[in-house]
PDB file of C-alpha atoms in Angstrom:
ATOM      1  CA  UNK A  26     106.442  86.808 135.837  1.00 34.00           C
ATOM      2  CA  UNK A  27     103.350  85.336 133.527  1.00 36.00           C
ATOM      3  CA  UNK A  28     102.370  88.843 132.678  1.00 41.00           C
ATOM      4  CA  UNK A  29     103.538  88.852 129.025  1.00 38.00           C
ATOM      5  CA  UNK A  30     107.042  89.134 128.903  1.00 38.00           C
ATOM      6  CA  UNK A  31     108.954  87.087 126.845  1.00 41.00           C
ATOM      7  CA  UNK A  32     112.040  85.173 127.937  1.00 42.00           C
ATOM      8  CA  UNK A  33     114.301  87.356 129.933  1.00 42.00           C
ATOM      9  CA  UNK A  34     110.975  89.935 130.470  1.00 46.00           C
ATOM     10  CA  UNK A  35     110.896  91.402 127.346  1.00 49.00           C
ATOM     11  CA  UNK A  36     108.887  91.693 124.564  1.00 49.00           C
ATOM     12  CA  UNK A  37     106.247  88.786 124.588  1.00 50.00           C
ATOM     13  CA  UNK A  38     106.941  86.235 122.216  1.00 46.00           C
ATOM     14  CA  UNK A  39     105.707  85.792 119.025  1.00 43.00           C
ATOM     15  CA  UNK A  40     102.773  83.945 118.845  1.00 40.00           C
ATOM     16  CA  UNK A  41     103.325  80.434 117.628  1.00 39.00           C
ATOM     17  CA  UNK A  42     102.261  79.611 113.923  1.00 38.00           C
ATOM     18  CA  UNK A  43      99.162  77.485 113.642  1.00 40.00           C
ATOM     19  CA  UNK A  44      99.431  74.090 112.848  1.00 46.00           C
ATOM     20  CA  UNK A  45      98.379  73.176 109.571  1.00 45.00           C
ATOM     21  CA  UNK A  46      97.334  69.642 109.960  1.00 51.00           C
ATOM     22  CA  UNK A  47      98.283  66.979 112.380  1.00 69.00           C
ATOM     23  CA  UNK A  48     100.304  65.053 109.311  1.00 88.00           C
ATOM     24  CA  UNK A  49     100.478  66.370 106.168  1.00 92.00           C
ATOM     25  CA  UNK A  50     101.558  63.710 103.308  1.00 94.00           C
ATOM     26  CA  UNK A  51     102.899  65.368 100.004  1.00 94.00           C
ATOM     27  CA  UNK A  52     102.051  63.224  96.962  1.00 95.00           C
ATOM     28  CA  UNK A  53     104.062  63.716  93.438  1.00 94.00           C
ATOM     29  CA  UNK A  54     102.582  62.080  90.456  1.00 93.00           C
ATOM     30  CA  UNK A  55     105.581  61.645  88.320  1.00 91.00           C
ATOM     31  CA  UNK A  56     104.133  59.316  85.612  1.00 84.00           C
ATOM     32  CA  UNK A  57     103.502  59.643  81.639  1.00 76.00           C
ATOM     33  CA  UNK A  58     104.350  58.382  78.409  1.00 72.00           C
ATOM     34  CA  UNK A  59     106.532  61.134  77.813  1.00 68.00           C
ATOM     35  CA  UNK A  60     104.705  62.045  74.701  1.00 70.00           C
ATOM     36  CA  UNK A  61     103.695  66.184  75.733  1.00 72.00           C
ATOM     37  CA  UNK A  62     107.570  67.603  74.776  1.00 70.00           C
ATOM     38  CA  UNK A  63     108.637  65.019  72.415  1.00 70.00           C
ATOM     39  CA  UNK A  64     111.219  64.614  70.660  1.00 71.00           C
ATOM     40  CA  UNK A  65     112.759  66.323  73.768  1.00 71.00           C
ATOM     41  CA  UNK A  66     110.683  64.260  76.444  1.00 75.00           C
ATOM     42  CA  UNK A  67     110.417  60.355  75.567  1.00 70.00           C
ATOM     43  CA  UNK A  68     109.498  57.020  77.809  1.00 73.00           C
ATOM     44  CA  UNK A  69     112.918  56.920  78.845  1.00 74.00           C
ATOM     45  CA  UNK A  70     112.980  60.350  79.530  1.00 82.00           C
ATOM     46  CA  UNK A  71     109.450  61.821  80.933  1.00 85.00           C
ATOM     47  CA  UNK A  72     109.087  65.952  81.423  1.00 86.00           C
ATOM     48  CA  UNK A  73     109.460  65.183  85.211  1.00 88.00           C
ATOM     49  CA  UNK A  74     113.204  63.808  84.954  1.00 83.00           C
ATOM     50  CA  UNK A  75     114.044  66.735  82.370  1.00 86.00           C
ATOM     51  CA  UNK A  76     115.749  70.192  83.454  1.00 85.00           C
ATOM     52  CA  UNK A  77     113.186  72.688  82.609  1.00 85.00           C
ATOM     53  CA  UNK A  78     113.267  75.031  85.529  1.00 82.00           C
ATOM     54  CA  UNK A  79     115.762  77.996  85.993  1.00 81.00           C
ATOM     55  CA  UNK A  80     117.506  76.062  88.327  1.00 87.00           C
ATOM     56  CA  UNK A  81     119.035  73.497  85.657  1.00 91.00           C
ATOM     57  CA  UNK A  82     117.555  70.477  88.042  1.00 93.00           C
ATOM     58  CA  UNK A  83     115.159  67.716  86.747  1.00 93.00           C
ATOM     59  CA  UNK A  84     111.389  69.353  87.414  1.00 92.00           C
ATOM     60  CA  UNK A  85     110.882  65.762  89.649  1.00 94.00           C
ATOM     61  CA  UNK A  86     113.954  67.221  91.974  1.00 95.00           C
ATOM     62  CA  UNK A  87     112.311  71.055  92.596  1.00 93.00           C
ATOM     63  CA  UNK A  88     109.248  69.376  93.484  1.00 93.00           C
ATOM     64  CA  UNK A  89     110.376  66.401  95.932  1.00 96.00           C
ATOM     65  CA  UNK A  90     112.188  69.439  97.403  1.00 94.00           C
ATOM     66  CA  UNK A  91     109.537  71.997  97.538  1.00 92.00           C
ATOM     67  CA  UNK A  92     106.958  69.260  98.680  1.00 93.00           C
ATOM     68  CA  UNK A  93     109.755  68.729 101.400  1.00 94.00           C
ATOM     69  CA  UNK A  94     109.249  72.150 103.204  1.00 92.00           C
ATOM     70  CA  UNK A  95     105.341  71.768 103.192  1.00 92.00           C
ATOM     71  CA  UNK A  96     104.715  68.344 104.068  1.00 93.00           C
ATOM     72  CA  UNK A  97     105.657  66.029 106.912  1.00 94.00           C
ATOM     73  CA  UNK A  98     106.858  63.355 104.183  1.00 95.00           C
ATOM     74  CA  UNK A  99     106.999  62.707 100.697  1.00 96.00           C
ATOM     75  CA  UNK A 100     105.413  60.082  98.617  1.00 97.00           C
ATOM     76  CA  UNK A 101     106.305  59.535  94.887  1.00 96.00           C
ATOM     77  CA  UNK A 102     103.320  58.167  92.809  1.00 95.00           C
ATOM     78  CA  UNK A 103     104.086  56.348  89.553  1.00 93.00           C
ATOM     79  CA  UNK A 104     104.077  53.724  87.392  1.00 92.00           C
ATOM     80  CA  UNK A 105     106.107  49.814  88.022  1.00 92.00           C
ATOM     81  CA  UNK A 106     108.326  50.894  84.806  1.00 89.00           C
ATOM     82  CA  UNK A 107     109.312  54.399  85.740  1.00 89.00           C
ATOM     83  CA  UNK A 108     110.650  53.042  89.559  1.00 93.00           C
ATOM     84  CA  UNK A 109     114.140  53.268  87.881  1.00 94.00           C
ATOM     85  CA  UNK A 110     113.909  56.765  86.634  1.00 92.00           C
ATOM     86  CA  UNK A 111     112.553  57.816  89.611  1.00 94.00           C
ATOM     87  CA  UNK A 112     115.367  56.791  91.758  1.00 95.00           C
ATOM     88  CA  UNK A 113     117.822  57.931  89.759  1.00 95.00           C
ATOM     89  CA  UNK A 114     116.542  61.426  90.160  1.00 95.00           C
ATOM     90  CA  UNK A 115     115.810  60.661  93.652  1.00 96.00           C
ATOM     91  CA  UNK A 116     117.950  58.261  95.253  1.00 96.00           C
ATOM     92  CA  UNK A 117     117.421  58.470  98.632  1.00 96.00           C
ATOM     93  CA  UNK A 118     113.547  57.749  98.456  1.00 95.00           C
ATOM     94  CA  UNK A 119     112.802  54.300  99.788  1.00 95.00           C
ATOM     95  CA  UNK A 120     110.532  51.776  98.967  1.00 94.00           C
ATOM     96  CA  UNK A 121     108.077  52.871 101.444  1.00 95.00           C
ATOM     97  CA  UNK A 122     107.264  56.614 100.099  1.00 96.00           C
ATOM     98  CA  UNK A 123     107.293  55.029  96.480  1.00 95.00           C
ATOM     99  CA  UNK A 124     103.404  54.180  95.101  1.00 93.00           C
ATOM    100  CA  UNK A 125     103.905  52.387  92.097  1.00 93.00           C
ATOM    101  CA  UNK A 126     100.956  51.266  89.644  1.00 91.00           C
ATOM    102  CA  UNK A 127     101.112  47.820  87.783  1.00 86.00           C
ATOM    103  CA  UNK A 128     100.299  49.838  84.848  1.00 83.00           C
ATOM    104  CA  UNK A 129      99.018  53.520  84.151  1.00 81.00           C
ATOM    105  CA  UNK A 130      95.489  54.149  84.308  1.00 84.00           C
ATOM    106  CA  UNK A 131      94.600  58.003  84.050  1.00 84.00           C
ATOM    107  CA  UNK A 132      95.318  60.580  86.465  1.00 86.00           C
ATOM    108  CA  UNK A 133      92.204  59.978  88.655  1.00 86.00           C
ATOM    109  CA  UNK A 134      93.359  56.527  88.815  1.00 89.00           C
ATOM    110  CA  UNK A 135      96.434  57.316  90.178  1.00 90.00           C
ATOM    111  CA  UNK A 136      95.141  60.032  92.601  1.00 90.00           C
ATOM    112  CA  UNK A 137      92.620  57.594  93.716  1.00 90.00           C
ATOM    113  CA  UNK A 138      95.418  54.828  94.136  1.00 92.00           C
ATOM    114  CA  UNK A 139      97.616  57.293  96.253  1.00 92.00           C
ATOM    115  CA  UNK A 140      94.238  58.137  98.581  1.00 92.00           C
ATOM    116  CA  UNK A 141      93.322  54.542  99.218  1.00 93.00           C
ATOM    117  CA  UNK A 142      97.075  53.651 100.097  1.00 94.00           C
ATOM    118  CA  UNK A 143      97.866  56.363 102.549  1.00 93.00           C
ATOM    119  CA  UNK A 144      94.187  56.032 104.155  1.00 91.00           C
ATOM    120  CA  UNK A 145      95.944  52.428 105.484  1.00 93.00           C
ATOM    121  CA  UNK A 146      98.338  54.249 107.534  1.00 91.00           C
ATOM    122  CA  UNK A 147      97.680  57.415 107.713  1.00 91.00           C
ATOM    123  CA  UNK A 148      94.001  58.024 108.089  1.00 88.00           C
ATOM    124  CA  UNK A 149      93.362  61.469 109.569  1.00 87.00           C
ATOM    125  CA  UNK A 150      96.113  63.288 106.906  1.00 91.00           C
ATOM    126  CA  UNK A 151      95.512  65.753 104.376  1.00 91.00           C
ATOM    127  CA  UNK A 152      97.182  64.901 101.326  1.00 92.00           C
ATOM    128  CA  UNK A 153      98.423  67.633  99.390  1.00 92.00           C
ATOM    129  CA  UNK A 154      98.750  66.033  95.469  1.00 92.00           C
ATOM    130  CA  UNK A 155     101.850  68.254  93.861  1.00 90.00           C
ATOM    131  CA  UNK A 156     102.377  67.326  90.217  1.00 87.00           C
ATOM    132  CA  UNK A 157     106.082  66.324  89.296  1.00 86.00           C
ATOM    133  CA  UNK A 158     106.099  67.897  85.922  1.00 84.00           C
ATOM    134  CA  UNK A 159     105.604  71.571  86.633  1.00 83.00           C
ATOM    135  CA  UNK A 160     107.722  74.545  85.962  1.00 81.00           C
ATOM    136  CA  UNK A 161     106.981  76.787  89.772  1.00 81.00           C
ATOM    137  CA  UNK A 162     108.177  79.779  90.128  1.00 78.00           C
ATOM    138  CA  UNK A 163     106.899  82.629  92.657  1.00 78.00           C
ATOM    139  CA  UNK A 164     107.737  80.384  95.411  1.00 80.00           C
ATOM    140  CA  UNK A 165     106.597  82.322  98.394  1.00 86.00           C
ATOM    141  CA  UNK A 166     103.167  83.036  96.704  1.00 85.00           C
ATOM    142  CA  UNK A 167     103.005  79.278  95.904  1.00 84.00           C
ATOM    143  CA  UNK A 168     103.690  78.213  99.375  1.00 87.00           C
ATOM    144  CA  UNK A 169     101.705  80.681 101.089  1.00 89.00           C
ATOM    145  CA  UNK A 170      98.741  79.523  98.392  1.00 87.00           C
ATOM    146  CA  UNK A 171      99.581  75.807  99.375  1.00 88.00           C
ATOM    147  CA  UNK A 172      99.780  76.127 103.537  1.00 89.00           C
ATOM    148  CA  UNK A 173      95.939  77.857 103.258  1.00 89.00           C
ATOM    149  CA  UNK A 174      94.837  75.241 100.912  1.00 88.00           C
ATOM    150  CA  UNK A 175      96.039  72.581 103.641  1.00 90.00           C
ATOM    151  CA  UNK A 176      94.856  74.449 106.074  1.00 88.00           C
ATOM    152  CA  UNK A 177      91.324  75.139 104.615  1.00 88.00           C
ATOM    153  CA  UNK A 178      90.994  70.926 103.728  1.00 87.00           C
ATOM    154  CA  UNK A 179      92.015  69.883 106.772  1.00 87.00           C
ATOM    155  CA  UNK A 180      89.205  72.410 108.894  1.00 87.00           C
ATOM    156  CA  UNK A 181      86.491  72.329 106.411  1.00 84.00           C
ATOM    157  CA  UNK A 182      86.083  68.360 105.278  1.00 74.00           C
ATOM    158  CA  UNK A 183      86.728  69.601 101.852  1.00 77.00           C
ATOM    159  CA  UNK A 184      88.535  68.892  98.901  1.00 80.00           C
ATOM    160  CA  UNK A 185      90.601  71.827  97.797  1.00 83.00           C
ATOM    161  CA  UNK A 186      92.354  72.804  94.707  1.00 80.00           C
ATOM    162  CA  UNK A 187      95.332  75.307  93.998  1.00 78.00           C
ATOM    163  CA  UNK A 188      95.485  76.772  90.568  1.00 74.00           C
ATOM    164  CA  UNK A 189      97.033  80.175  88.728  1.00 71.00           C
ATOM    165  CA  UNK A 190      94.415  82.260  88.501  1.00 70.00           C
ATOM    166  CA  UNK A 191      92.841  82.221  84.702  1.00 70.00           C
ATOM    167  CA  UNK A 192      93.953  84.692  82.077  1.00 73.00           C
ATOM    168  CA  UNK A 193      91.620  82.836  79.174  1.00 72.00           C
ATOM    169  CA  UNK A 194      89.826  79.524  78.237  1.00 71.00           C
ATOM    170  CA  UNK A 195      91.405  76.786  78.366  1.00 62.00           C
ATOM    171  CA  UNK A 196      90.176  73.125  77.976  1.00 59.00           C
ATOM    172  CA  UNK A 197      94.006  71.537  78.514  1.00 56.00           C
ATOM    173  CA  UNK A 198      94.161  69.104  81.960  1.00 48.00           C
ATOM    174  CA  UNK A 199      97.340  70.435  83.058  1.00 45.00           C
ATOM    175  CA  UNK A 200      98.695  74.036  82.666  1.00 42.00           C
ATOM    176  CA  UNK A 201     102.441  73.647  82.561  1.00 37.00           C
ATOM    177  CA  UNK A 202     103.882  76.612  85.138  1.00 38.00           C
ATOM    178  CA  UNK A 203     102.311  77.569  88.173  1.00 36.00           C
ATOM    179  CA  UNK A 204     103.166  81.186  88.942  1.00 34.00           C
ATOM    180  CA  UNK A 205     102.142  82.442  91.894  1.00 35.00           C
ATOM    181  CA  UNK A 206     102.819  86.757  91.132  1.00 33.00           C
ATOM    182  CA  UNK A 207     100.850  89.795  91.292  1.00 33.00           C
ATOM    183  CA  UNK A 208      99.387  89.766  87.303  1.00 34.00           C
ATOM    184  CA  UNK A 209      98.976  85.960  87.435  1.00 36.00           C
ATOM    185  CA  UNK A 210      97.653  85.443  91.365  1.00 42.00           C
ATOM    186  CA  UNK A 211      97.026  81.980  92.693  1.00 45.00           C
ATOM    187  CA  UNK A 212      93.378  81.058  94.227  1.00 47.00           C
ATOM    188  CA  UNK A 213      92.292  78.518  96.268  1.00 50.00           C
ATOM    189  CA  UNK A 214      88.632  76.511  95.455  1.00 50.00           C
ATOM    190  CA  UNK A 215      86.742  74.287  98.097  1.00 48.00           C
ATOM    191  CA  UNK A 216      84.580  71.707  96.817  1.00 51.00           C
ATOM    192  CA  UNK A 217      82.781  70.324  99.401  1.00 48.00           C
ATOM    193  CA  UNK A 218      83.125  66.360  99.788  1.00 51.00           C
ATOM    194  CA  UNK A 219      79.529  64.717  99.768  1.00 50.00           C
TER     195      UNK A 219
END
């Protein structure tokens, strides 16, 4: 006994997998005047709540549901006149994982809104900010990309960004599909917080 045997004495167990953060809190901005895809997206119908994914699902669903298997819970960040929209995409989100801004203000805003609220009660956890509108596919990639970007912020004190890896110049804020494959790659950046 106690000399590396696993349960019954056989092969020693696996070792267990490293914790990633003591609480990690999944953010999805899911906001917009739905102006990027019109005529198809409109205020009544932003990208997030549209199906365009290969799954046929709203792009607001694959990410609450993604977000799910990499985060200890699941915040939805958006604006007072999108609450609606929001929960009819995702009705069993409550009132507590729901951020909602009187009016929209810009991304960093938002970002900065979502911070300052979960500091209040949740203090020591890395927030991991998942946009709402994105097409992801390469899943495994993208989650292995995500747990060592969690991993690296909460170690390091840094901020830390997940991206595709660049195939030209481009000056756009958001890039619409994150694919995590072997041409395309995913990369992690720390920025260090001063």
């Amino acid at each position: 006994p106690g000399c590396g045997g696993g349960a019954r004495g056989g092969a020693p167990l696996p070792p267990k997998r490293p914790q990633l953060a003591e609480y990690t809190i999944a953010v999805l901005p899911a906001g917009g005047a739905g102006t990027r895809l019109w005529p198809r997206s409109r205020r009544s119908t932003p990208k997030h709540v549209l199906p365009l994914g290969e799954s046929g699902r709203p792009l607001l669903r694959e990410a609450y549901d993604r977000a799910s298997t990499l985060a200890s819970e699941v915040f939805v960040l958006t604006e007072t006149v999108q609450r609606n929209i929001i929960r009819k995409v995702l009705p069993e989100l409550d009132s507590a994982h729901l951020i909602l801004e009187p009016a929209a203000r810009g991304t960093t805003n938002a970002y900065g809104l979502a911070a300052l609220t979960l500091r209040e009660t949740h203090p020591n956890a890395v927030m991991l900010v998942m946009p709402a509108d994105h097409v992801v596919s390469g899943r495994a990639g993208v989650t292995k990309a995500v747990r060592a970007a969690v991993r690296a912020a909460a170690t390091t004190d840094s901020l830390v960004t997940v991206g595709p890896k660049p195939r030209f110049p481009r000056s756009e804020e958001h890039t619409p599909a994150l694919q995590a494959r072997r041409n395309l790659g995913v990369r992690c950046k720390l920025v260090k917080k001063k």
